[in-house]
CSV table of C-alpha atoms in Angstrom, one decimal:
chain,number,residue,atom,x,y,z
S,1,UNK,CA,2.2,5.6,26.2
S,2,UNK,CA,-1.4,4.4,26.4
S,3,UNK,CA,-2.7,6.9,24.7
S,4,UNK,CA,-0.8,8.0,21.4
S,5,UNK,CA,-2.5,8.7,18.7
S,6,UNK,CA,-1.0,7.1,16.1
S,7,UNK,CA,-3.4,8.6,13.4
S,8,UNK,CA,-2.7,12.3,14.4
S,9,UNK,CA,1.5,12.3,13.1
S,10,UNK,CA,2.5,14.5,15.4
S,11,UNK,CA,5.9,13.3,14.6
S,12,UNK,CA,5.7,13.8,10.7
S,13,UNK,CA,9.2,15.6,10.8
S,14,UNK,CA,11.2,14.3,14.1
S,15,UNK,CA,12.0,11.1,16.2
S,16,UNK,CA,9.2,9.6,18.1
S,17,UNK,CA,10.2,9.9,21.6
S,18,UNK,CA,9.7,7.0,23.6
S,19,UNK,CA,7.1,8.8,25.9
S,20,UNK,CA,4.5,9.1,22.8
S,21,UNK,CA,5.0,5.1,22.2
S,22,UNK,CA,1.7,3.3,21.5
S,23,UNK,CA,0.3,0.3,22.7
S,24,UNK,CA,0.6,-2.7,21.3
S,25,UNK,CA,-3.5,-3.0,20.6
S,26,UNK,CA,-3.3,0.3,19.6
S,27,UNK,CA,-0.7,-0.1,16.7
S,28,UNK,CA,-2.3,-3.6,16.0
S,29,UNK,CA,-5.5,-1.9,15.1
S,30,UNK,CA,-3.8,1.2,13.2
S,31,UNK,CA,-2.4,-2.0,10.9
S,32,UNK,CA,-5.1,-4.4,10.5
S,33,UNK,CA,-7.4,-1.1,9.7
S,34,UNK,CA,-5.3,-0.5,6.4
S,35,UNK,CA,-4.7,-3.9,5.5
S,36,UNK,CA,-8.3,-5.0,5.8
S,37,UNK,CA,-10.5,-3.4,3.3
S,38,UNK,CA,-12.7,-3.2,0.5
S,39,UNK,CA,-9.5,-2.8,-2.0
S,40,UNK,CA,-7.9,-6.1,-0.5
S,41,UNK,CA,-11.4,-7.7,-1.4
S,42,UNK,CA,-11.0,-6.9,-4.7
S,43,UNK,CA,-7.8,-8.4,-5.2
S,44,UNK,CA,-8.7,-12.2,-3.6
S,45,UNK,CA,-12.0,-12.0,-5.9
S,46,UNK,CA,-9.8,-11.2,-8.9
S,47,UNK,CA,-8.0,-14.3,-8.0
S,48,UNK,CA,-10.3,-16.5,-6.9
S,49,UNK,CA,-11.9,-15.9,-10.7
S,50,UNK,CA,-8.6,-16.5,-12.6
S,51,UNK,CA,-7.3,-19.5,-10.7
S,52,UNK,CA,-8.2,-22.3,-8.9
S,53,UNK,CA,-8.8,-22.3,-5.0
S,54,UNK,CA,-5.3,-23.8,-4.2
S,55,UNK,CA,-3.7,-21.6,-7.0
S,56,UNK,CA,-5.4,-18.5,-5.5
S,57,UNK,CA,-4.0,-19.6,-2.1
S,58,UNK,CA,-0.7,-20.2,-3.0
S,59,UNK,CA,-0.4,-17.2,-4.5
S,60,UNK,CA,-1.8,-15.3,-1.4
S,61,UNK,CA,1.1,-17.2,0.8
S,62,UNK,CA,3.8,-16.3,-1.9
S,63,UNK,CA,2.9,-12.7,-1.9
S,64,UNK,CA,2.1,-12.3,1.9
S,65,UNK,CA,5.8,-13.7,2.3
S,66,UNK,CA,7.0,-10.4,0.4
S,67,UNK,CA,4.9,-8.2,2.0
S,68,UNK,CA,5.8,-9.8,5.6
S,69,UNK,CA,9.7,-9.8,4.5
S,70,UNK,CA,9.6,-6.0,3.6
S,71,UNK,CA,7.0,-5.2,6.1
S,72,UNK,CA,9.1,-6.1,9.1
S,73,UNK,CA,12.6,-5.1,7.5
S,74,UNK,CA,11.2,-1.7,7.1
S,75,UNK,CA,9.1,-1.9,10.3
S,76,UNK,CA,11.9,-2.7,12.7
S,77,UNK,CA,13.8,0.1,11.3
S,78,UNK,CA,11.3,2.7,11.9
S,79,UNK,CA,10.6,1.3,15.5
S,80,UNK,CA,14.4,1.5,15.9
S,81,UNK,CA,15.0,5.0,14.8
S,82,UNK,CA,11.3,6.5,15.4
S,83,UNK,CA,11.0,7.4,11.8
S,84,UNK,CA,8.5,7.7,9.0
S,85,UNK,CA,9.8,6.0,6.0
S,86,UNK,CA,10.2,9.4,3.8
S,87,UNK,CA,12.6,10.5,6.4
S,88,UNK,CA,14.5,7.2,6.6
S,89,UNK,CA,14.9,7.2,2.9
S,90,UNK,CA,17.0,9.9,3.3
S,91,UNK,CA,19.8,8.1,5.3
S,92,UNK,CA,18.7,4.6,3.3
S,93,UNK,CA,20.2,5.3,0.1
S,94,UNK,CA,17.9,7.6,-1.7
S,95,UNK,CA,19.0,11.4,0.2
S,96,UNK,CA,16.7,14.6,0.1
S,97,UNK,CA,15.8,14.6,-3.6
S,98,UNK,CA,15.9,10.8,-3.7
S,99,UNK,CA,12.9,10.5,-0.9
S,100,UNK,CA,11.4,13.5,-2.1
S,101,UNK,CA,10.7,11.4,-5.6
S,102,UNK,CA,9.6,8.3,-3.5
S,103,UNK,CA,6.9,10.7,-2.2
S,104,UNK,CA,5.8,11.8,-5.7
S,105,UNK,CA,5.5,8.1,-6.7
S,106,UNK,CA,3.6,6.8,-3.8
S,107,UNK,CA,1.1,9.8,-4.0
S,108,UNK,CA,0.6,8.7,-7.8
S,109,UNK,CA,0.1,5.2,-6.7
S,110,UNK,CA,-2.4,6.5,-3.8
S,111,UNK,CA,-4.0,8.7,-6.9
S,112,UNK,CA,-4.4,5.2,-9.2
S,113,UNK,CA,-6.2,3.5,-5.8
S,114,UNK,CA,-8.1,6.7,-6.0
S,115,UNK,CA,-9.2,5.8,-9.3
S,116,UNK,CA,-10.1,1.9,-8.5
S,117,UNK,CA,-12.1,2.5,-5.5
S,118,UNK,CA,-14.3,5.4,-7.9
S,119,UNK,CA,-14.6,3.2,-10.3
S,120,UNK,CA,-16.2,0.7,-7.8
S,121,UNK,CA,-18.1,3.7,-6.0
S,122,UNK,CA,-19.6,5.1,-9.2
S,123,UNK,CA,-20.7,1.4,-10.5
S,124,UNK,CA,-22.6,1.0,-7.0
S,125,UNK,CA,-24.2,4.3,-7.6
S,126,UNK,CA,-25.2,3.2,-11.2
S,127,UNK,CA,-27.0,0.1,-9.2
S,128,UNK,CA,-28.7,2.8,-7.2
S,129,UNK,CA,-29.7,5.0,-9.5
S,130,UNK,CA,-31.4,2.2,-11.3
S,131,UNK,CA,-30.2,3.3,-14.9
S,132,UNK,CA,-30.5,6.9,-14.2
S,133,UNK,CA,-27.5,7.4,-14.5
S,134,UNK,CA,-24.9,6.1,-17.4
S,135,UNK,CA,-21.5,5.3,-15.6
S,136,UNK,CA,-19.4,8.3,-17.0
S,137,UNK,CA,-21.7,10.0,-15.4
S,138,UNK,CA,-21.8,8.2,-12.2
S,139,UNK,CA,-17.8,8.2,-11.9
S,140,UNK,CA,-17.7,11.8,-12.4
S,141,UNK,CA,-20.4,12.6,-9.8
S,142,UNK,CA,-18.7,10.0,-6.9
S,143,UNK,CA,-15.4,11.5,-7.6
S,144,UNK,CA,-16.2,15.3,-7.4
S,145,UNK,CA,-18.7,14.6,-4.3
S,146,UNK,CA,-15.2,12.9,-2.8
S,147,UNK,CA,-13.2,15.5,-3.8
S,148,UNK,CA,-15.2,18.2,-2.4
S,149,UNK,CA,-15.4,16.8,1.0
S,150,UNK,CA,-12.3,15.9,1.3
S,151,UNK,CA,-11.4,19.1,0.6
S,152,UNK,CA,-13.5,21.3,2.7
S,153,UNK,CA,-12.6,18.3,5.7
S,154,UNK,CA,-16.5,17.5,5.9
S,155,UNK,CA,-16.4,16.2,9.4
S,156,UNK,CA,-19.1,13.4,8.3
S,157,UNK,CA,-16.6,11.2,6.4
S,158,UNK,CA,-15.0,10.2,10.2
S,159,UNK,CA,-18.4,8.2,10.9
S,160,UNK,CA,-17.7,5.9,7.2
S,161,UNK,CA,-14.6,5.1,8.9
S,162,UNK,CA,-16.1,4.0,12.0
S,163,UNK,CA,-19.2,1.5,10.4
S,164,UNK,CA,-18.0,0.8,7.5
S,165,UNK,CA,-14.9,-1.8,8.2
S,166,UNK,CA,-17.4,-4.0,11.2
S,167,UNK,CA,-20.8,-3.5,8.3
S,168,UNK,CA,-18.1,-4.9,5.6
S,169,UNK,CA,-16.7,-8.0,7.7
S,170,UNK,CA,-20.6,-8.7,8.5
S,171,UNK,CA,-21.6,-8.9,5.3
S,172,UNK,CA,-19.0,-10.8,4.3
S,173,UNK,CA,-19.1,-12.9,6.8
S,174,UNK,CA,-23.0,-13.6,5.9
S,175,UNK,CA,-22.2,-14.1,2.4
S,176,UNK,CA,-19.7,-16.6,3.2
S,177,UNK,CA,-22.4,-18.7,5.9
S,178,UNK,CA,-24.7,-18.7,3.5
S,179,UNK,CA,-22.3,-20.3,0.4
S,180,UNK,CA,-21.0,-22.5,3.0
S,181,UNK,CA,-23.8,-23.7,4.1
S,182,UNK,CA,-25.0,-24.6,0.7
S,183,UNK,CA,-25.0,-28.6,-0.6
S,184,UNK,CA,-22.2,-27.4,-3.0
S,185,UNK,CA,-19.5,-26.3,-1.2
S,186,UNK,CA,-17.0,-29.0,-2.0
S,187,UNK,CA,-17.7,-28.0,-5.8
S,188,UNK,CA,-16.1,-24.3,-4.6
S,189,UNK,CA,-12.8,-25.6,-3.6
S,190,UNK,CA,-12.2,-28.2,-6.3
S,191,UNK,CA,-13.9,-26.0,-9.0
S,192,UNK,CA,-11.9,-24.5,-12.3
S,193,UNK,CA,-11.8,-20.3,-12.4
S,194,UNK,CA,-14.5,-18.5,-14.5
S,195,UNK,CA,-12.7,-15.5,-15.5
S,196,UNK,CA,-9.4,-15.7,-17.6
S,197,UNK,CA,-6.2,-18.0,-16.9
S,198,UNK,CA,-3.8,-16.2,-14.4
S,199,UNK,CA,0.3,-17.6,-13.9
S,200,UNK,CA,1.0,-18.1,-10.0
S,201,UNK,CA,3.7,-15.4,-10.6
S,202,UNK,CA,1.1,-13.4,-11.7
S,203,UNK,CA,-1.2,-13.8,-8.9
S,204,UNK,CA,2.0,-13.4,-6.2
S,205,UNK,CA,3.1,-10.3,-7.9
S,206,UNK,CA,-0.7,-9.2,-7.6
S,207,UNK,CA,-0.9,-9.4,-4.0
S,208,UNK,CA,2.4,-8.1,-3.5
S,209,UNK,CA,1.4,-4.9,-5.2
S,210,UNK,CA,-1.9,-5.0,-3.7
S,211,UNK,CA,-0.5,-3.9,-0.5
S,212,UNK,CA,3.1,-3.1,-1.3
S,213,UNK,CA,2.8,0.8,-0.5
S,214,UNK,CA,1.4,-0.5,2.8
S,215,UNK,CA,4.4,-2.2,3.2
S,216,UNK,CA,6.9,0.4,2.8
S,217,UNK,CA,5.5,2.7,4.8
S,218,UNK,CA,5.6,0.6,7.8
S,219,UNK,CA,7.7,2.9,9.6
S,220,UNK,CA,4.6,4.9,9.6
S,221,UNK,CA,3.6,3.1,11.9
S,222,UNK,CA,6.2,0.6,13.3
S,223,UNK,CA,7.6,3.8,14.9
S,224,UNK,CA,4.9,4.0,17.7
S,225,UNK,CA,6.5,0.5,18.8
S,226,UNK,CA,8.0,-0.3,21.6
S,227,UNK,CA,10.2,-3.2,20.9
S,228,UNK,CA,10.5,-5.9,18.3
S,229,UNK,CA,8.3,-7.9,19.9
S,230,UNK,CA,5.4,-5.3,18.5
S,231,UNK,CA,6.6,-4.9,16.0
S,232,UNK,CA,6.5,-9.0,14.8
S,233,UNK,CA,2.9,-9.4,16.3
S,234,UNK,CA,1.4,-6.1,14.5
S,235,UNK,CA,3.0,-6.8,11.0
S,236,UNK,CA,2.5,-11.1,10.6
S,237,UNK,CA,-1.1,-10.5,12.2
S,238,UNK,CA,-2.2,-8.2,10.0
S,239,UNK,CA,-1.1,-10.1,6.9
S,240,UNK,CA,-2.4,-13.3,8.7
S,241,UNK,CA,-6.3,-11.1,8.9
S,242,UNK,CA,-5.8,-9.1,6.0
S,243,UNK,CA,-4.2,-10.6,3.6
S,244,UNK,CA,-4.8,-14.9,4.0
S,245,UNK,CA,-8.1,-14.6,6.0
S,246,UNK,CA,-9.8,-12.0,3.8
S,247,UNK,CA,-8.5,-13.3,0.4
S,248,UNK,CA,-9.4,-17.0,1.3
S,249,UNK,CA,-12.8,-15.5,2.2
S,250,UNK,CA,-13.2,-13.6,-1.1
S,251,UNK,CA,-11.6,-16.2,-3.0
S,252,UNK,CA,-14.4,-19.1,-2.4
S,253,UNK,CA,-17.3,-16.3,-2.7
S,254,UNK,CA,-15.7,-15.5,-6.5
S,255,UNK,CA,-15.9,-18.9,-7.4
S,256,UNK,CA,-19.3,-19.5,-5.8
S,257,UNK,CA,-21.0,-16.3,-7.6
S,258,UNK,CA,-18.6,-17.1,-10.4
S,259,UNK,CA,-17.9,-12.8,-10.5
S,260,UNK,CA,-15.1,-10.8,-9.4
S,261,UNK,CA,-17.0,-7.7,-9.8
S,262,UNK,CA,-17.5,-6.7,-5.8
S,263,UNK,CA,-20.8,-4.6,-6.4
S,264,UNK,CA,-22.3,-7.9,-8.4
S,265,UNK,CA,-21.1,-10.1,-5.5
S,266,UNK,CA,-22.3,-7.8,-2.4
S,267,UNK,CA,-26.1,-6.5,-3.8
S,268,UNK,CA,-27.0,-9.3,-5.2
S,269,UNK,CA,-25.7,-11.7,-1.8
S,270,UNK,CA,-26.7,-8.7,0.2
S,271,UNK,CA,-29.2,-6.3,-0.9
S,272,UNK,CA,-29.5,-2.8,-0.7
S,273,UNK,CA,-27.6,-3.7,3.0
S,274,UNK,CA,-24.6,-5.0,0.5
S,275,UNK,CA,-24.6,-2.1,-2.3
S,276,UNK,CA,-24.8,0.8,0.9
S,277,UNK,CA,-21.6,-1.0,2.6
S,278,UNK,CA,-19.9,-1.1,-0.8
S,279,UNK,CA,-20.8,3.0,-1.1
S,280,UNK,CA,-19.5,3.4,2.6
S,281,UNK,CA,-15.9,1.3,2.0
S,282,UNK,CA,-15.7,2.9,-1.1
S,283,UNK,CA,-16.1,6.2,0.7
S,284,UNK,CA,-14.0,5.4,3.3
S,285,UNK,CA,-10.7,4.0,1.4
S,286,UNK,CA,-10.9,6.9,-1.5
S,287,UNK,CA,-11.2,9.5,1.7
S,288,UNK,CA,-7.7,8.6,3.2
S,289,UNK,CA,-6.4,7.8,-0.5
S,290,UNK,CA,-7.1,11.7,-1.5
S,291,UNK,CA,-5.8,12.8,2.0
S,292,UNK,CA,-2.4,11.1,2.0
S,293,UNK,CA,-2.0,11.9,-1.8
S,294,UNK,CA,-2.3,15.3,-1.4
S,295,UNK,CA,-0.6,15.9,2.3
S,296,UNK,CA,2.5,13.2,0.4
S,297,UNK,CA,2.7,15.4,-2.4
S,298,UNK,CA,2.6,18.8,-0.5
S,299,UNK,CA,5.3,17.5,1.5
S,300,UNK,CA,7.8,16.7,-2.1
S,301,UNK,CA,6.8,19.4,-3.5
S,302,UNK,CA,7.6,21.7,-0.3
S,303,UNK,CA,10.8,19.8,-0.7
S,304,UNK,CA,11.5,20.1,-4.1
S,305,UNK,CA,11.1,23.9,-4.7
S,306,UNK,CA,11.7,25.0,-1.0
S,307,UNK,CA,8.1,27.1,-1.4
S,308,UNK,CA,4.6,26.1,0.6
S,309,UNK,CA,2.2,24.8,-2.0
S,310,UNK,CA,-1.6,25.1,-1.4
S,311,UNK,CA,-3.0,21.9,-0.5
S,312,UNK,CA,-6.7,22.7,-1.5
S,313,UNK,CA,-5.6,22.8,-5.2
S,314,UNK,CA,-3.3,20.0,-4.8
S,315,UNK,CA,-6.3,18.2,-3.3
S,316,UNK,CA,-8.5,19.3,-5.7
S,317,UNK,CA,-5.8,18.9,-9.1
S,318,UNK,CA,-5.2,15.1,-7.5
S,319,UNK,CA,-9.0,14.8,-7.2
S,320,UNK,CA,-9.9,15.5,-10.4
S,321,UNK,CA,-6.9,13.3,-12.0
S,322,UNK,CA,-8.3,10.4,-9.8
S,323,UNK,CA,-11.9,10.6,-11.2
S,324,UNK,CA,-10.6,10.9,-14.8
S,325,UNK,CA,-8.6,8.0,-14.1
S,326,UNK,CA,-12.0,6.3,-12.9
S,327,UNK,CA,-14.0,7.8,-15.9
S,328,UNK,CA,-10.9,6.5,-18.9
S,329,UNK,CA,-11.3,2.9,-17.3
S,330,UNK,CA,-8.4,2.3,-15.0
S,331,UNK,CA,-10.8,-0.8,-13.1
S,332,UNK,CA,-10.2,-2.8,-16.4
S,333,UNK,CA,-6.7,-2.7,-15.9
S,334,UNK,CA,-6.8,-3.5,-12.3
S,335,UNK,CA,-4.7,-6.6,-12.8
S,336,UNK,CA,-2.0,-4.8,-14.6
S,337,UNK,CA,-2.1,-1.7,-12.5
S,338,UNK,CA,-1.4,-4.3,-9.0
S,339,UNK,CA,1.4,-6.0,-11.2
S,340,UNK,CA,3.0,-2.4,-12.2
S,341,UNK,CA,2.6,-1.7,-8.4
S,342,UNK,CA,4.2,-5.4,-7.4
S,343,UNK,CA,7.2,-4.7,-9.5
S,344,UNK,CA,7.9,-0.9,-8.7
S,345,UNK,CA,8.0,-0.4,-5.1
S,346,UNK,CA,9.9,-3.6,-4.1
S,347,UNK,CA,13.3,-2.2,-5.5
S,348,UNK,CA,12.9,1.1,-3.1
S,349,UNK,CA,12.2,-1.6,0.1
S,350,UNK,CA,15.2,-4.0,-0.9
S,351,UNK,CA,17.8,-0.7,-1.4
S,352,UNK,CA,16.9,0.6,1.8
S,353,UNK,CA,17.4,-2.5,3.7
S,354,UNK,CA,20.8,-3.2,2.0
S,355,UNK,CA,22.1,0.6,2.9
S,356,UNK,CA,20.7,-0.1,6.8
S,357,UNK,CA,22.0,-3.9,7.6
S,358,UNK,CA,24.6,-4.5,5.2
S,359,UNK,CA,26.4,-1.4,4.2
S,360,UNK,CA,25.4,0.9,7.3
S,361,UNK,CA,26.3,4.2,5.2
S,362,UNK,CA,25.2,6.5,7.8
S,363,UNK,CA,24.5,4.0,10.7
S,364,UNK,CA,27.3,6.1,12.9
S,365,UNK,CA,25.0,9.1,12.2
S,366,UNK,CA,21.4,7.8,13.0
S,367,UNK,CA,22.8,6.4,16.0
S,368,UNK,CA,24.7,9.8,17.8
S,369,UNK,CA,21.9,12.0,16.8
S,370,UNK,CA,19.0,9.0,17.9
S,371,UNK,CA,20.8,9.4,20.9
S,372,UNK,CA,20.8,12.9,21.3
S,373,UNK,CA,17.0,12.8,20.0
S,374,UNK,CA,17.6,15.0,16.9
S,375,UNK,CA,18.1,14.6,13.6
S,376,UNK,CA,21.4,14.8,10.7
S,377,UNK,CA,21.6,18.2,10.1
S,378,UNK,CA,21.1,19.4,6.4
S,379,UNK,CA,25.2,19.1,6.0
S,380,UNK,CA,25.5,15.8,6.7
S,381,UNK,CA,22.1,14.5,4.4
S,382,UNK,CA,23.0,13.4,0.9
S,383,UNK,CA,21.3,15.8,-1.4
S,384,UNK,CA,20.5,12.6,-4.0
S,385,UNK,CA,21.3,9.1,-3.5
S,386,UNK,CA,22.3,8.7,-7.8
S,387,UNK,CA,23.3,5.0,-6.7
S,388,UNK,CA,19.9,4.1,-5.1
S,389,UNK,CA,17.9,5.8,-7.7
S,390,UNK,CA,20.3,3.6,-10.6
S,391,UNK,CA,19.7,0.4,-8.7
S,392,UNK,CA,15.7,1.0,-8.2
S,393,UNK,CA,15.5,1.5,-11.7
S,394,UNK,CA,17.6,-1.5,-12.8
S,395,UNK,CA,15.8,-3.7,-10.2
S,396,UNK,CA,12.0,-2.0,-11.8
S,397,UNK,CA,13.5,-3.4,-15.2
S,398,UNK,CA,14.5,-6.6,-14.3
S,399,UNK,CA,11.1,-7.2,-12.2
S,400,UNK,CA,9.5,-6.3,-16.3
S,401,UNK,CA,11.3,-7.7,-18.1
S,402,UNK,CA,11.9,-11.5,-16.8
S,403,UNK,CA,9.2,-13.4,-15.9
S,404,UNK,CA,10.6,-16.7,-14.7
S,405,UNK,CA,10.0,-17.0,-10.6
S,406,UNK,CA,7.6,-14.0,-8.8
S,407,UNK,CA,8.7,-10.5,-10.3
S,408,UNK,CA,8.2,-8.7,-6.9
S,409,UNK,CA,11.1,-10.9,-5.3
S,410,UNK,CA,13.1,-10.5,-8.6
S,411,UNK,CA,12.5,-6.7,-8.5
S,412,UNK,CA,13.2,-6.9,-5.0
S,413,UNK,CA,16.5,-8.7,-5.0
S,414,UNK,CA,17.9,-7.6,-8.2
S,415,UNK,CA,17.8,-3.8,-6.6
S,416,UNK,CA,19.7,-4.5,-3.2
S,417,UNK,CA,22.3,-6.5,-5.3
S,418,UNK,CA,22.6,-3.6,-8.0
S,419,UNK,CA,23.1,-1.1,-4.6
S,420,UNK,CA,25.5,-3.2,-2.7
S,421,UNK,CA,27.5,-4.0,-6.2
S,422,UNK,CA,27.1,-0.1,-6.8
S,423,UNK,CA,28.6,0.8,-3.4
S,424,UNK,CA,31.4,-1.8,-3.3
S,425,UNK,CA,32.5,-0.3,-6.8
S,426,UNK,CA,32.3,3.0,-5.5
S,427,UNK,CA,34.5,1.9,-2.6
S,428,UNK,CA,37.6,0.8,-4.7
S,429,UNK,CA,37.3,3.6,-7.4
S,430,UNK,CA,37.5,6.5,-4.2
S,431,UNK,CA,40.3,4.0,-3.0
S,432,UNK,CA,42.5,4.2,-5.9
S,433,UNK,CA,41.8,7.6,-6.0
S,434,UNK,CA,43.3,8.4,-2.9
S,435,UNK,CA,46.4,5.4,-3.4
S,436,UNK,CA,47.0,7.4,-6.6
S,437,UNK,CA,47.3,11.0,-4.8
């Protein structure tokens, strides 16, 4: 219908029925809104400084092809079965236990973002404060202030939402007229990097991980779809927008200012108008970063020990991890935090894929109860999926340990072989088993 809400997951623990079916805008909007932001900013000014403007861009396409090949594998199967993708998981390959530990891992990834975007809202602060400040001091203050109002659900963090993604794009936009503009432009595209050499396989791997917990959660969202159709349109156009239209934008302003450091780049373009919309992103992204952390990890833990756990102290313990992440440093290893990302989560993506379109382990299942609107009962759910869990960690290693072509696709592909050689030999043993009695 019209008017689902999306944003309110009303559905966190059932099929979406197709009466509470978005609209196609609607979903479109849900999707551009998390893949355009002040973290994907970061990542195509970290490029633009380590490689050249065609580099940067190649690496932008290469990654984007990942991200649009798991986005819309895992997107058409949420849209099919009306499912979030911690559910899914549990009939993909991973059961109860297995998706409960996919939860852990993407509320620690959510926690390390957490950390990033502090690090990024404490050095604005330190611009603010004028040297008032030191920046321990300044990450501890930003995370704590975030913390607390996340905690307490300050109803004033929905308005940082609302102005800060359309202030963001405008100043943007205005630093980008006003580079273009310039005599120099030319010198911007055919320019060398200021900042240190980067491999293309890098620089895939690090888009890939940018977004690559965006990507597997797409049923998340895909679910509120109507068809494929919607699906196709809301997944390629938001990594058309977010991904190749933001990072080609960031990219050129890196190698104009000759900085990947987003506060340098927006207050000194900008102003005070630039250093308050970095605050406001910065706000914005850590707000829903805290939130989903803590509601993810409520959620594994309720499913781990079969006992309610309080979210304020999870909120607050996942807080307080984020800023100390912020306050130790983690922004100097944004490049190798993306990478661990890139290489991590594409095993879980390619495993669940294989178990839905090529071995259909419980295909027969999600099909009589999707059409009976319910779920597998308890009986019929793996408790842990020990071949999906082997193969995710075989695929991680390989995706570490070889470098030749982009790790994410290695990572990626090496997992859904590992499963389907896993479940093929797990065929012929139970087989012979049963030839021998």
């Amino acid at each position: 219908m019209q008017g689902a809400d999306i944003n309110k997951n009303d559905h966190a623990y059932n099929r979406v029925p197709a009466s509470s079916r978005a609209s196609l805008l609607n979903a479109t909007l849900v999707r551009m809104g998390m893949m355009t932001s002040l973290s994907q900013f970061m990542v195509g000014a970290t490029l633009g400084h380590s490689m050249t403007f065609g580099q940067a861009m190649l690496a932008t396409v290469l990654g984007s092809l990942i991200l649009e090949i798991v986005s819309l594998g895992m997107g058409l199967v949420g849209m099919k079965e009306g499912l979030c993708t911690s559910l899914l998981a549990r009939w993909c390959g991973f059961g109860r236990i297995g998706s409960v530990i996919i939860g852990i891992f993407i509320a620690l990834s959510l926690i390390g973002w957490f950390g990033v975007q502090n690090s990024v809202l404490a050095d604005g602060l330190l611009h603010a404060s004028q040297g008032m400040l030191n920046y321990p001091a300044a990450a501890v203050v930003s995370g704590l202030i975030i913390t607390l109002l996340v905690l307490y659900g300050f109803s004033a963090l929905s308005w940082t939402a609302k102005i800060s993604v359309p202030l963001f794009f405008l100043v943007v936009l205005y630093i980008l007229y006003d580079i273009v503009s310039g005599p120099d432009v030319i010198n911007f595209f055919d320019g060398q990097p200021n900042g240190p050499a980067m491999s293309l396989s890098q620089g895939a791997t690090m888009v890939a991980g940018g977004c690559i917990v965006g990507a597997l959660i797409s049923p998340d969202i895909s679910r509120y779809c109507k068809n494929k159709n919607h699906v196709l349109f809301m997944i390629t156009s938001s990594i058309v927008v977010g991904e190749i239209i933001i990072n080609c934008m960031s990219i050129i302003v890196a190698h104009a200012l000759g900085t990947a450091d987003v506060v340098t780049i927006m207050s000194h373009s900008a102003g005070w108008i630039g250093l308050v919309t970095v605050i406001l992103s910065a706000i914005k992204v850590n707000d829903v970063n805290l939130y989903s952390a803590s509601l993810g990890l409520a959620t594994a833990l309720d499913g781990l020990s079969r006992r309610k756990w309080r979210y304020r102290w999870l909120t607050l313990l996942l807080g307080l991890t984020g800023t100390m992440l912020s306050v130790l440093g983690i922004i100097g290893h944004f490049i190798d935090f993306l990478i661990f990302l890139g290489v991590l989560f594409p095993p879980i993506a390619g495993i669940m894929l294989v178990d839905y379109y090529v071995l259909r382990t419980h295909r027969t299942l999600l099909d009589a109860t999707r059409a009976r609107h319910t779920l597998p009962d308890a009986a019929s759910t793996p408790v842990i999926g020990w071949s999906g869990i082997v193969a995710w960690l075989s695929g991680s290693m390989v995706g570490f340990a070889f470098h030749v072509g982009i790790p994410s696709l290695n990572s990626l592909l090496a997992a859904g072989l590992f499963y389907w050689l896993l479940a093929e030999v797990k065929q012929k043993l139970a087989t012979r088993c049963r030839s021998d009695a």
